Amino acid sequence: MPLCHLAPLFNAIATVAAISAICTSATLTNKKEVDTCPLRVMKFSMSPIVSVAVECRDNSDLPKLVEESGEHIVAGPGGLHLDMCLRDLEENFMGGAPIIVSLTIVSFCETVLERSCRTVMSKSYNKHNCLYMEARPMEQGLAEAIDEGRIDPRDDPKVRSKILSDEFGWDKDVAKKIRCFRPEATSPNMVVDMCKGVQYLNEIKDSIVAGFQWVSKEGALAEENMCGICFEVCDVVVHADAIHRGGGQIIPTARRAIYASQLTTKPRLMEPMGVPIYLVEIQAPESTLPSIYSLLSQNRGLVFQEILRPGISLYNIKAYLPVYESFLFSSRLTSSTSGQAFHQCVFDHWDVVPSDPLEEYTLAARMVSEVRQRKGLKKQVKI
C-alpha cells in the first residue's frame, strides 16, 4: 500500500498506528489545531430488545464476570446476536469458565389508548400536599418526532411550541409549559403543566420531574418503560411552609399520581412489533409456502408482501413477527420446510398487544403476569 501524505475530503485512508484510546470511533487531528471540533459521534440506533441473565457455575469465577456495575445482563437486538455475545463472554472474557444462562427475556413497553376517565388525586404522606393529574396518549407522530430529535429538550421553547402547534395541533401557551420529556434516554413521554394561578408550583417542579423520571422507567403494569404517554398536572395544593413540601413528600406523591392516571386510561402493553416487532424476510420455493404461512399464523405473524423472484423459482415473503414469538421460529421453519427456506429478522417497530392486560385470561394479561413473576412482583396489578 503506497504511503499517503495528503488526502482530500471524503476519502478513506488507513493508519498503522496502534491507538489504544479509540474504542469505537474518533476524530484524528493535528495536536496544534486546538480549535478543531470533533466530528459527530456515530449513531447506533439499534436498541437491545432481548436479553438474558448470566451467572457463574463456579462461584470462584465470579470476579471474571462482575465489572463496574456488577449486573449480570447480556442484551442484544436479536437471538443470533445474543448467542454470539454469550459465546464471546464465555470463551474470550471468562477464559472458558462455564456460565449459566437464563431463558431469553423480551423488552416490553407500556402505553395508553385514551385519556384518563377521571382526574386522579394523590395526597402526600403528611396530608399537607395534593397533586391532581390526568394521562393521555401522545398525538400520532409526536413520539417519533422526539425519537428522531426533531423535538428536543434543548430546543428554544418558542421554536418547539411552533412545531407542536403547526404539526400536532397543540395550543402554543400549553406547548411552552412542558416540564419534562424523554427523561434519561427512556422512551418518549412528557409532563405538561396545565395549572393556573397555583402558588409554590415552581418550588416543587423538580420533585414532580424526579417522580416522573422514576415512574417512566417502571410502569404500573409490569415495571417496563412507558412509551408515548403525556401526563398533565391539572392542579396542585401545597403547604405554605417549605419544610412540609420537600422532595421526600412530593416525589412519592407524584409517583402514585402518575401510576393512578395511567391505570384510569386504557393501559396497554407494547411488544416489539407491540412485543417488539421483527420484519422477517423469507426466501423459499413455492412448494413450502403453505407451511410457511401456517407457521407465521401460529406465531401471530402478519404477511404483507409476497413476490416471485424473476429467473428463479423462489418467493420473497415479508412479514411482521412479534419478537415474543420468534425464539423457536428459526428451528420450526427449518423443520417444516425441510431446510428449503431461509429467513432474516430485523427489528422494525413496536405495536400494541391487542387485548386488555387488566382482564383475566387475555394474551396481554398472560404477558404481564410472566414479566411480574420474573421480577418478583405480585401476580396481579394493583388498581
Tab-separated table of C-alpha atoms in Angstrom:
chain	number	residue	atom	x	y	z
A	1	MET	CA	0.000	0.000	0.000
A	2	PRO	CA	1.593	3.336	-1.042
A	3	LEU	CA	2.254	5.976	1.603
A	4	CYS	CA	-0.048	8.990	1.546
A	5	HIS	CA	0.915	12.404	2.931
A	6	LEU	CA	-2.255	14.214	1.880
A	7	ALA	CA	-5.849	13.036	1.467
A	8	PRO	CA	-8.727	15.161	0.085
A	9	LEU	CA	-12.146	15.151	1.730
A	10	PHE	CA	-14.434	12.084	1.513
A	11	ASN	CA	-11.587	9.578	1.013
A	12	ALA	CA	-10.791	6.564	3.165
A	13	ILE	CA	-7.256	6.159	4.491
A	14	ALA	CA	-5.618	3.512	6.685
A	15	THR	CA	-3.287	4.143	9.608
A	16	VAL	CA	-0.793	1.662	11.031
A	17	ALA	CA	-0.525	3.374	14.401
A	18	ALA	CA	-1.930	1.387	17.317
A	19	ILE	CA	-4.178	3.854	19.116
A	20	SER	CA	-5.458	2.120	22.249
A	21	ALA	CA	-7.612	5.084	23.286
A	22	ILE	CA	-10.058	4.533	20.399
A	23	CYS	CA	-12.933	2.242	21.386
A	24	THR	CA	-15.473	2.664	18.565
A	25	SER	CA	-14.906	5.903	16.649
A	26	ALA	CA	-12.763	9.018	16.986
A	27	THR	CA	-11.567	12.156	15.168
A	28	LEU	CA	-7.839	12.352	14.382
A	29	THR	CA	-6.311	15.805	14.023
A	30	ASN	CA	-3.059	17.737	14.348
A	31	LYS	CA	-2.484	18.450	18.047
A	32	LYS	CA	-1.627	22.062	17.183
A	33	GLU	CA	-5.127	22.642	15.815
A	34	VAL	CA	-6.691	23.499	19.162
A	35	ASP	CA	-9.882	24.894	17.604
A	36	THR	CA	-10.731	21.775	15.608
A	37	CYS	CA	-14.158	20.420	16.520
A	38	PRO	CA	-14.736	16.648	16.642
A	39	LEU	CA	-16.897	15.004	14.036
A	40	ARG	CA	-20.380	13.969	15.093
A	41	VAL	CA	-20.417	10.694	17.014
A	42	MET	CA	-21.781	7.735	15.078
A	43	LYS	CA	-25.366	6.902	15.981
A	44	PHE	CA	-26.114	3.278	16.783
A	45	SER	CA	-29.922	3.273	16.596
A	46	MET	CA	-30.474	-0.450	17.226
A	47	SER	CA	-31.708	-0.818	20.793
A	48	PRO	CA	-31.402	-4.108	22.687
A	49	ILE	CA	-34.808	-5.783	22.798
A	50	VAL	CA	-33.928	-9.276	24.045
A	51	SER	CA	-31.707	-10.110	26.989
A	52	VAL	CA	-30.597	-12.947	29.270
A	53	ALA	CA	-29.311	-13.105	32.815
A	54	VAL	CA	-25.996	-14.923	33.291
A	55	GLU	CA	-24.286	-16.328	36.364
A	56	CYS	CA	-21.166	-18.371	37.044
A	57	ARG	CA	-21.491	-22.104	37.502
A	58	ASP	CA	-18.483	-21.973	39.843
A	59	ASN	CA	-18.536	-19.131	42.387
A	60	SER	CA	-14.754	-18.845	42.218
A	61	ASP	CA	-15.150	-17.466	38.671
A	62	LEU	CA	-17.354	-14.585	39.856
A	63	PRO	CA	-14.577	-11.929	39.704
A	64	LYS	CA	-14.231	-12.635	35.967
A	65	LEU	CA	-17.895	-11.757	35.423
A	66	VAL	CA	-18.535	-8.787	37.712
A	67	GLU	CA	-17.175	-5.489	36.368
A	68	GLU	CA	-18.202	-1.900	37.159
A	69	SER	CA	-21.984	-2.122	37.606
A	70	GLY	CA	-21.933	-5.789	38.633
A	71	GLU	CA	-25.080	-6.517	36.598
A	72	HIS	CA	-25.246	-9.948	35.004
A	73	ILE	CA	-27.356	-8.982	31.997
A	74	VAL	CA	-26.440	-9.505	28.342
A	75	ALA	CA	-28.742	-7.736	25.857
A	76	GLY	CA	-28.923	-7.516	22.073
A	77	PRO	CA	-31.234	-6.811	19.132
A	78	GLY	CA	-31.926	-10.470	18.396
A	79	GLY	CA	-31.354	-14.097	19.336
A	80	LEU	CA	-28.405	-14.653	16.965
A	81	HIS	CA	-26.596	-11.557	18.203
A	82	LEU	CA	-27.238	-12.674	21.783
A	83	ASP	CA	-25.751	-16.127	21.096
A	84	MET	CA	-22.598	-14.559	19.649
A	85	CYS	CA	-22.221	-12.263	22.679
A	86	LEU	CA	-22.642	-15.169	25.103
A	87	ARG	CA	-20.058	-17.231	23.224
A	88	ASP	CA	-17.578	-14.324	23.314
A	89	LEU	CA	-18.302	-13.777	27.016
A	90	GLU	CA	-17.596	-17.398	27.929
A	91	GLU	CA	-14.640	-18.068	25.618
A	92	ASN	CA	-12.814	-14.722	25.386
A	93	PHE	CA	-13.664	-12.735	28.513
A	94	MET	CA	-14.004	-15.535	31.078
A	95	GLY	CA	-11.272	-17.818	29.789
A	96	GLY	CA	-13.614	-20.730	29.137
A	97	ALA	CA	-15.225	-20.679	32.598
A	98	PRO	CA	-18.741	-22.177	32.267
A	99	ILE	CA	-21.757	-19.899	32.795
A	100	ILE	CA	-25.450	-20.500	33.413
A	101	VAL	CA	-27.792	-18.616	31.084
A	102	SER	CA	-31.442	-17.829	31.860
A	103	LEU	CA	-34.358	-18.034	29.461
A	104	THR	CA	-34.458	-15.191	26.927
A	105	ILE	CA	-36.167	-12.039	28.190
A	106	VAL	CA	-38.097	-9.728	25.824
A	107	SER	CA	-38.272	-5.990	26.475
A	108	PHE	CA	-41.786	-4.534	26.604
A	109	CYS	CA	-43.188	-1.002	26.808
A	110	GLU	CA	-46.329	0.336	28.442
A	111	THR	CA	-48.656	2.851	26.796
A	112	VAL	CA	-52.254	4.101	26.905
A	113	LEU	CA	-55.003	4.314	24.282
A	114	GLU	CA	-57.175	7.196	25.534
A	115	ARG	CA	-57.420	9.996	28.080
A	116	SER	CA	-57.971	9.168	31.755
A	117	CYS	CA	-61.638	8.626	32.563
A	118	ARG	CA	-61.293	10.998	35.537
A	119	THR	CA	-58.806	13.309	37.233
A	120	VAL	CA	-56.872	11.418	39.914
A	121	MET	CA	-55.710	12.868	43.210
A	122	SER	CA	-52.715	11.773	45.262
A	123	LYS	CA	-52.077	13.086	48.773
A	124	SER	CA	-48.639	13.262	50.407
A	125	TYR	CA	-47.826	11.191	53.478
A	126	ASN	CA	-48.078	14.221	55.766
A	127	LYS	CA	-51.530	15.062	54.309
A	128	HIS	CA	-50.464	18.638	53.506
A	129	ASN	CA	-49.974	18.369	49.705
A	130	CYS	CA	-52.153	17.119	46.838
A	131	LEU	CA	-51.464	16.516	43.153
A	132	TYR	CA	-54.235	16.213	40.541
A	133	MET	CA	-53.236	14.558	37.250
A	134	GLU	CA	-54.547	13.000	34.044
A	135	ALA	CA	-52.846	10.872	31.383
A	136	ARG	CA	-53.443	10.722	27.648
A	137	PRO	CA	-51.685	9.248	24.604
A	138	MET	CA	-49.409	11.497	22.585
A	139	GLU	CA	-50.593	12.666	19.187
A	140	GLN	CA	-49.762	10.384	16.281
A	141	GLY	CA	-46.196	11.005	15.129
A	142	LEU	CA	-45.132	13.025	18.187
A	143	ALA	CA	-43.238	10.176	19.866
A	144	GLU	CA	-41.399	9.501	16.596
A	145	ALA	CA	-40.521	13.209	16.268
A	146	ILE	CA	-38.987	13.136	19.761
A	147	ASP	CA	-37.121	9.913	18.954
A	148	GLU	CA	-35.723	11.418	15.753
A	149	GLY	CA	-34.597	14.577	17.556
A	150	ARG	CA	-36.895	16.987	15.675
A	151	ILE	CA	-38.307	17.961	19.072
A	152	ASP	CA	-35.632	18.174	21.739
A	153	PRO	CA	-35.494	19.398	25.366
A	154	ARG	CA	-32.660	21.741	24.387
A	155	ASP	CA	-34.702	23.461	21.668
A	156	ASP	CA	-35.788	27.052	22.058
A	157	PRO	CA	-39.268	26.921	23.699
A	158	LYS	CA	-40.689	29.233	21.030
A	159	VAL	CA	-39.402	27.032	18.208
A	160	ARG	CA	-40.644	23.889	19.948
A	161	SER	CA	-44.091	25.359	20.627
A	162	LYS	CA	-44.395	26.389	16.968
A	163	ILE	CA	-43.658	22.825	15.786
A	164	LEU	CA	-46.132	21.365	18.295
A	165	SER	CA	-48.765	23.909	17.279
A	166	ASP	CA	-48.327	23.605	13.499
A	167	GLU	CA	-47.784	19.839	13.209
A	168	PHE	CA	-49.633	18.353	16.184
A	169	GLY	CA	-52.395	20.865	16.964
A	170	TRP	CA	-51.148	21.973	20.393
A	171	ASP	CA	-52.102	25.293	21.933
A	172	LYS	CA	-48.970	27.477	21.857
A	173	ASP	CA	-49.328	28.508	25.506
A	174	VAL	CA	-49.605	24.867	26.622
A	175	ALA	CA	-46.652	23.877	24.426
A	176	LYS	CA	-44.463	26.322	26.353
A	177	LYS	CA	-45.334	24.628	29.666
A	178	ILE	CA	-43.746	21.216	29.048
A	179	ARG	CA	-41.892	20.472	32.268
A	180	CYS	CA	-40.040	17.349	31.181
A	181	PHE	CA	-39.957	14.777	28.397
A	182	ARG	CA	-37.907	11.787	27.340
A	183	PRO	CA	-36.107	11.586	30.674
A	184	GLU	CA	-32.729	9.837	30.843
A	185	ALA	CA	-32.994	8.312	27.339
A	186	THR	CA	-36.122	6.269	28.068
A	187	SER	CA	-38.977	6.052	25.570
A	188	PRO	CA	-40.768	9.342	24.737
A	189	ASN	CA	-43.130	10.579	27.469
A	190	MET	CA	-43.798	14.052	28.828
A	191	VAL	CA	-45.219	16.089	31.705
A	192	VAL	CA	-47.256	19.208	30.907
A	193	ASP	CA	-48.231	21.885	33.438
A	194	MET	CA	-51.937	22.716	32.989
A	195	CYS	CA	-52.248	24.607	36.297
A	196	LYS	CA	-53.342	28.236	36.520
A	197	GLY	CA	-52.618	30.566	39.406
A	198	VAL	CA	-51.085	27.919	41.703
A	199	GLN	CA	-48.738	29.114	44.440
A	200	TYR	CA	-45.362	27.445	45.072
A	201	LEU	CA	-45.636	25.311	41.914
A	202	ASN	CA	-42.151	26.265	40.720
A	203	GLU	CA	-40.711	25.196	44.064
A	204	ILE	CA	-41.980	21.612	43.709
A	205	LYS	CA	-41.455	21.335	39.934
A	206	ASP	CA	-38.135	19.486	40.285
A	207	SER	CA	-39.705	16.979	42.676
A	208	ILE	CA	-42.541	16.254	40.220
A	209	VAL	CA	-39.984	15.759	37.424
A	210	ALA	CA	-37.939	13.425	39.647
A	211	GLY	CA	-41.034	11.331	40.333
A	212	PHE	CA	-41.809	11.254	36.620
A	213	GLN	CA	-38.287	10.111	35.768
A	214	TRP	CA	-38.599	7.324	38.301
A	215	VAL	CA	-42.013	6.132	37.163
A	216	SER	CA	-41.444	6.405	33.389
A	217	LYS	CA	-38.890	3.592	33.665
A	218	GLU	CA	-41.186	1.408	35.800
A	219	GLY	CA	-44.780	1.444	34.542
A	220	ALA	CA	-47.756	0.303	36.596
A	221	LEU	CA	-48.428	-2.899	34.626
A	222	ALA	CA	-45.087	-4.712	34.715
A	223	GLU	CA	-42.449	-2.107	35.651
A	224	GLU	CA	-41.435	-1.731	31.997
A	225	ASN	CA	-40.592	1.558	30.257
A	226	MET	CA	-43.574	3.782	29.498
A	227	CYS	CA	-43.896	4.996	25.914
A	228	GLY	CA	-45.930	7.729	24.203
A	229	ILE	CA	-47.792	8.982	27.295
A	230	CYS	CA	-48.452	12.638	28.129
A	231	PHE	CA	-49.132	13.342	31.816
A	232	GLU	CA	-50.978	16.577	32.611
A	233	VAL	CA	-50.676	18.221	36.029
A	234	CYS	CA	-54.174	19.669	36.390
A	235	ASP	CA	-53.954	21.230	39.856
A	236	VAL	CA	-51.652	21.342	42.862
A	237	VAL	CA	-52.326	22.092	46.533
A	238	VAL	CA	-49.151	22.549	48.600
A	239	HIS	CA	-48.357	23.665	52.114
A	240	ALA	CA	-47.115	27.222	52.559
A	241	ASP	CA	-44.242	26.077	54.778
A	242	ALA	CA	-41.313	24.755	52.680
A	243	ILE	CA	-40.415	22.110	55.234
A	244	HIS	CA	-43.737	20.352	54.585
A	245	ARG	CA	-43.362	20.234	50.766
A	246	GLY	CA	-39.879	18.831	50.323
A	247	GLY	CA	-38.841	16.125	47.853
A	248	GLY	CA	-39.484	13.370	50.403
A	249	GLN	CA	-43.179	14.305	50.341
A	250	ILE	CA	-43.698	15.327	46.687
A	251	ILE	CA	-41.719	12.643	44.797
A	252	PRO	CA	-43.709	9.622	46.163
A	253	THR	CA	-46.926	11.630	45.731
A	254	ALA	CA	-46.110	12.326	42.067
A	255	ARG	CA	-45.259	8.652	41.558
A	256	ARG	CA	-48.638	7.493	42.884
A	257	ALA	CA	-50.495	10.137	40.859
A	258	ILE	CA	-48.772	9.075	37.626
A	259	TYR	CA	-49.488	5.394	38.261
A	260	ALA	CA	-53.145	6.146	39.026
A	261	SER	CA	-53.565	8.306	35.923
A	262	GLN	CA	-52.048	5.539	33.780
A	263	LEU	CA	-54.447	2.917	35.157
A	264	THR	CA	-57.538	5.115	34.719
A	265	THR	CA	-56.929	5.231	30.951
A	266	LYS	CA	-56.926	2.113	28.800
A	267	PRO	CA	-53.402	0.883	29.620
A	268	ARG	CA	-51.812	-1.457	27.120
A	269	LEU	CA	-48.637	-3.476	26.808
A	270	MET	CA	-46.462	-2.860	23.762
A	271	GLU	CA	-44.316	-5.559	22.287
A	272	PRO	CA	-41.617	-5.119	19.701
A	273	MET	CA	-43.971	-5.201	16.908
A	274	GLY	CA	-46.055	-4.324	20.146
A	275	VAL	CA	-43.852	-7.057	21.891
A	276	PRO	CA	-41.099	-5.692	19.714
A	277	ILE	CA	-41.885	-6.493	16.088
A	278	TYR	CA	-39.440	-8.041	13.682
A	279	LEU	CA	-39.544	-7.563	9.930
A	280	VAL	CA	-38.843	-11.109	8.741
A	281	GLU	CA	-37.897	-11.812	5.131
A	282	ILE	CA	-38.117	-15.420	3.904
A	283	GLN	CA	-36.853	-16.894	0.649
A	284	ALA	CA	-38.425	-20.219	-0.221
A	285	PRO	CA	-39.709	-22.342	-3.146
A	286	GLU	CA	-43.422	-22.403	-3.934
A	287	SER	CA	-43.927	-25.899	-2.504
A	288	THR	CA	-43.098	-24.656	1.013
A	289	LEU	CA	-45.447	-21.641	1.032
A	290	PRO	CA	-48.380	-23.382	2.805
A	291	SER	CA	-46.081	-24.492	5.641
A	292	ILE	CA	-44.582	-21.005	5.970
A	293	TYR	CA	-47.983	-19.290	6.072
A	294	SER	CA	-49.230	-21.788	8.650
A	295	LEU	CA	-46.148	-21.256	10.844
A	296	LEU	CA	-46.434	-17.472	10.651
A	297	SER	CA	-50.119	-17.658	11.548
A	298	GLN	CA	-49.374	-19.835	14.597
A	299	ASN	CA	-46.829	-17.248	15.792
A	300	ARG	CA	-49.067	-14.173	15.249
A	301	GLY	CA	-47.142	-13.189	12.139
A	302	LEU	CA	-48.633	-10.867	9.509
A	303	VAL	CA	-47.611	-11.338	5.865
A	304	PHE	CA	-47.723	-8.109	3.868
A	305	GLN	CA	-45.738	-8.945	0.739
A	306	GLU	CA	-45.123	-11.981	-1.491
A	307	ILE	CA	-43.012	-11.617	-4.647
A	308	LEU	CA	-41.781	-14.224	-7.112
A	309	ARG	CA	-38.141	-13.508	-7.895
A	310	PRO	CA	-37.624	-13.391	-11.691
A	311	GLY	CA	-35.399	-16.046	-13.214
A	312	ILE	CA	-35.525	-18.418	-10.233
A	313	SER	CA	-38.402	-20.302	-8.670
A	314	LEU	CA	-38.071	-18.642	-5.259
A	315	TYR	CA	-40.564	-16.436	-3.470
A	316	ASN	CA	-39.667	-13.476	-1.256
A	317	ILE	CA	-42.072	-13.247	1.663
A	318	LYS	CA	-42.069	-10.261	4.015
A	319	ALA	CA	-43.962	-10.411	7.272
A	320	TYR	CA	-44.153	-8.846	10.714
A	321	LEU	CA	-43.374	-11.234	13.560
A	322	PRO	CA	-43.572	-10.403	17.298
A	323	VAL	CA	-40.191	-10.891	18.971
A	324	TYR	CA	-42.008	-12.670	21.799
A	325	GLU	CA	-42.930	-15.446	19.344
A	326	SER	CA	-39.635	-15.556	17.437
A	327	PHE	CA	-37.303	-17.647	19.575
A	328	LEU	CA	-38.226	-21.063	18.159
A	329	PHE	CA	-39.265	-19.697	14.771
A	330	SER	CA	-35.937	-20.499	13.076
A	331	SER	CA	-35.879	-24.180	14.070
A	332	ARG	CA	-39.579	-24.618	13.296
A	333	LEU	CA	-39.157	-23.001	9.883
A	334	THR	CA	-36.243	-25.313	9.058
A	335	SER	CA	-38.193	-28.341	10.238
A	336	SER	CA	-41.446	-27.523	8.432
A	337	THR	CA	-39.726	-26.711	5.110
A	338	SER	CA	-37.022	-29.419	5.300
A	339	GLY	CA	-34.368	-26.722	5.223
A	340	GLN	CA	-35.550	-25.191	1.934
A	341	ALA	CA	-36.491	-21.786	3.400
A	342	PHE	CA	-34.066	-19.126	4.580
A	343	HIS	CA	-35.015	-16.139	6.698
A	344	GLN	CA	-33.635	-12.936	8.177
A	345	CYS	CA	-35.101	-10.901	11.039
A	346	VAL	CA	-34.626	-7.165	11.610
A	347	PHE	CA	-36.304	-5.125	14.352
A	348	ASP	CA	-38.966	-2.928	12.725
A	349	HIS	CA	-41.351	-1.289	15.190
A	350	TRP	CA	-43.374	-1.533	18.401
A	351	ASP	CA	-47.052	-2.422	18.372
A	352	VAL	CA	-49.839	-2.681	20.925
A	353	VAL	CA	-50.776	-6.148	22.165
A	354	PRO	CA	-54.422	-6.495	21.050
A	355	SER	CA	-56.040	-7.240	24.414
A	356	ASP	CA	-56.615	-5.638	27.820
A	357	PRO	CA	-53.854	-6.527	30.334
A	358	LEU	CA	-56.257	-5.908	33.229
A	359	GLU	CA	-58.697	-8.607	32.053
A	360	GLU	CA	-58.030	-12.198	33.081
A	361	TYR	CA	-57.098	-14.902	30.555
A	362	THR	CA	-56.089	-12.473	27.784
A	363	LEU	CA	-52.770	-12.629	25.947
A	364	ALA	CA	-51.644	-9.272	27.365
A	365	ALA	CA	-52.590	-10.362	30.903
A	366	ARG	CA	-50.503	-13.529	30.482
A	367	MET	CA	-47.514	-11.489	29.294
A	368	VAL	CA	-47.848	-9.036	32.189
A	369	SER	CA	-48.122	-11.938	34.648
A	370	GLU	CA	-44.962	-13.568	33.264
A	371	VAL	CA	-42.958	-10.339	33.487
A	372	ARG	CA	-44.186	-9.577	37.011
A	373	GLN	CA	-43.387	-13.127	38.146
A	374	ARG	CA	-39.870	-12.856	36.695
A	375	LYS	CA	-39.316	-9.557	38.519
A	376	GLY	CA	-40.618	-10.903	41.821
A	377	LEU	CA	-43.720	-8.688	41.846
A	378	LYS	CA	-47.215	-9.637	42.925
A	379	LYS	CA	-49.020	-11.539	40.195
A	380	GLN	CA	-51.966	-9.141	39.965
A	381	VAL	CA	-51.663	-5.455	39.035
A	382	LYS	CA	-52.735	-3.308	41.978
A	383	ILE	CA	-55.515	-0.943	40.858
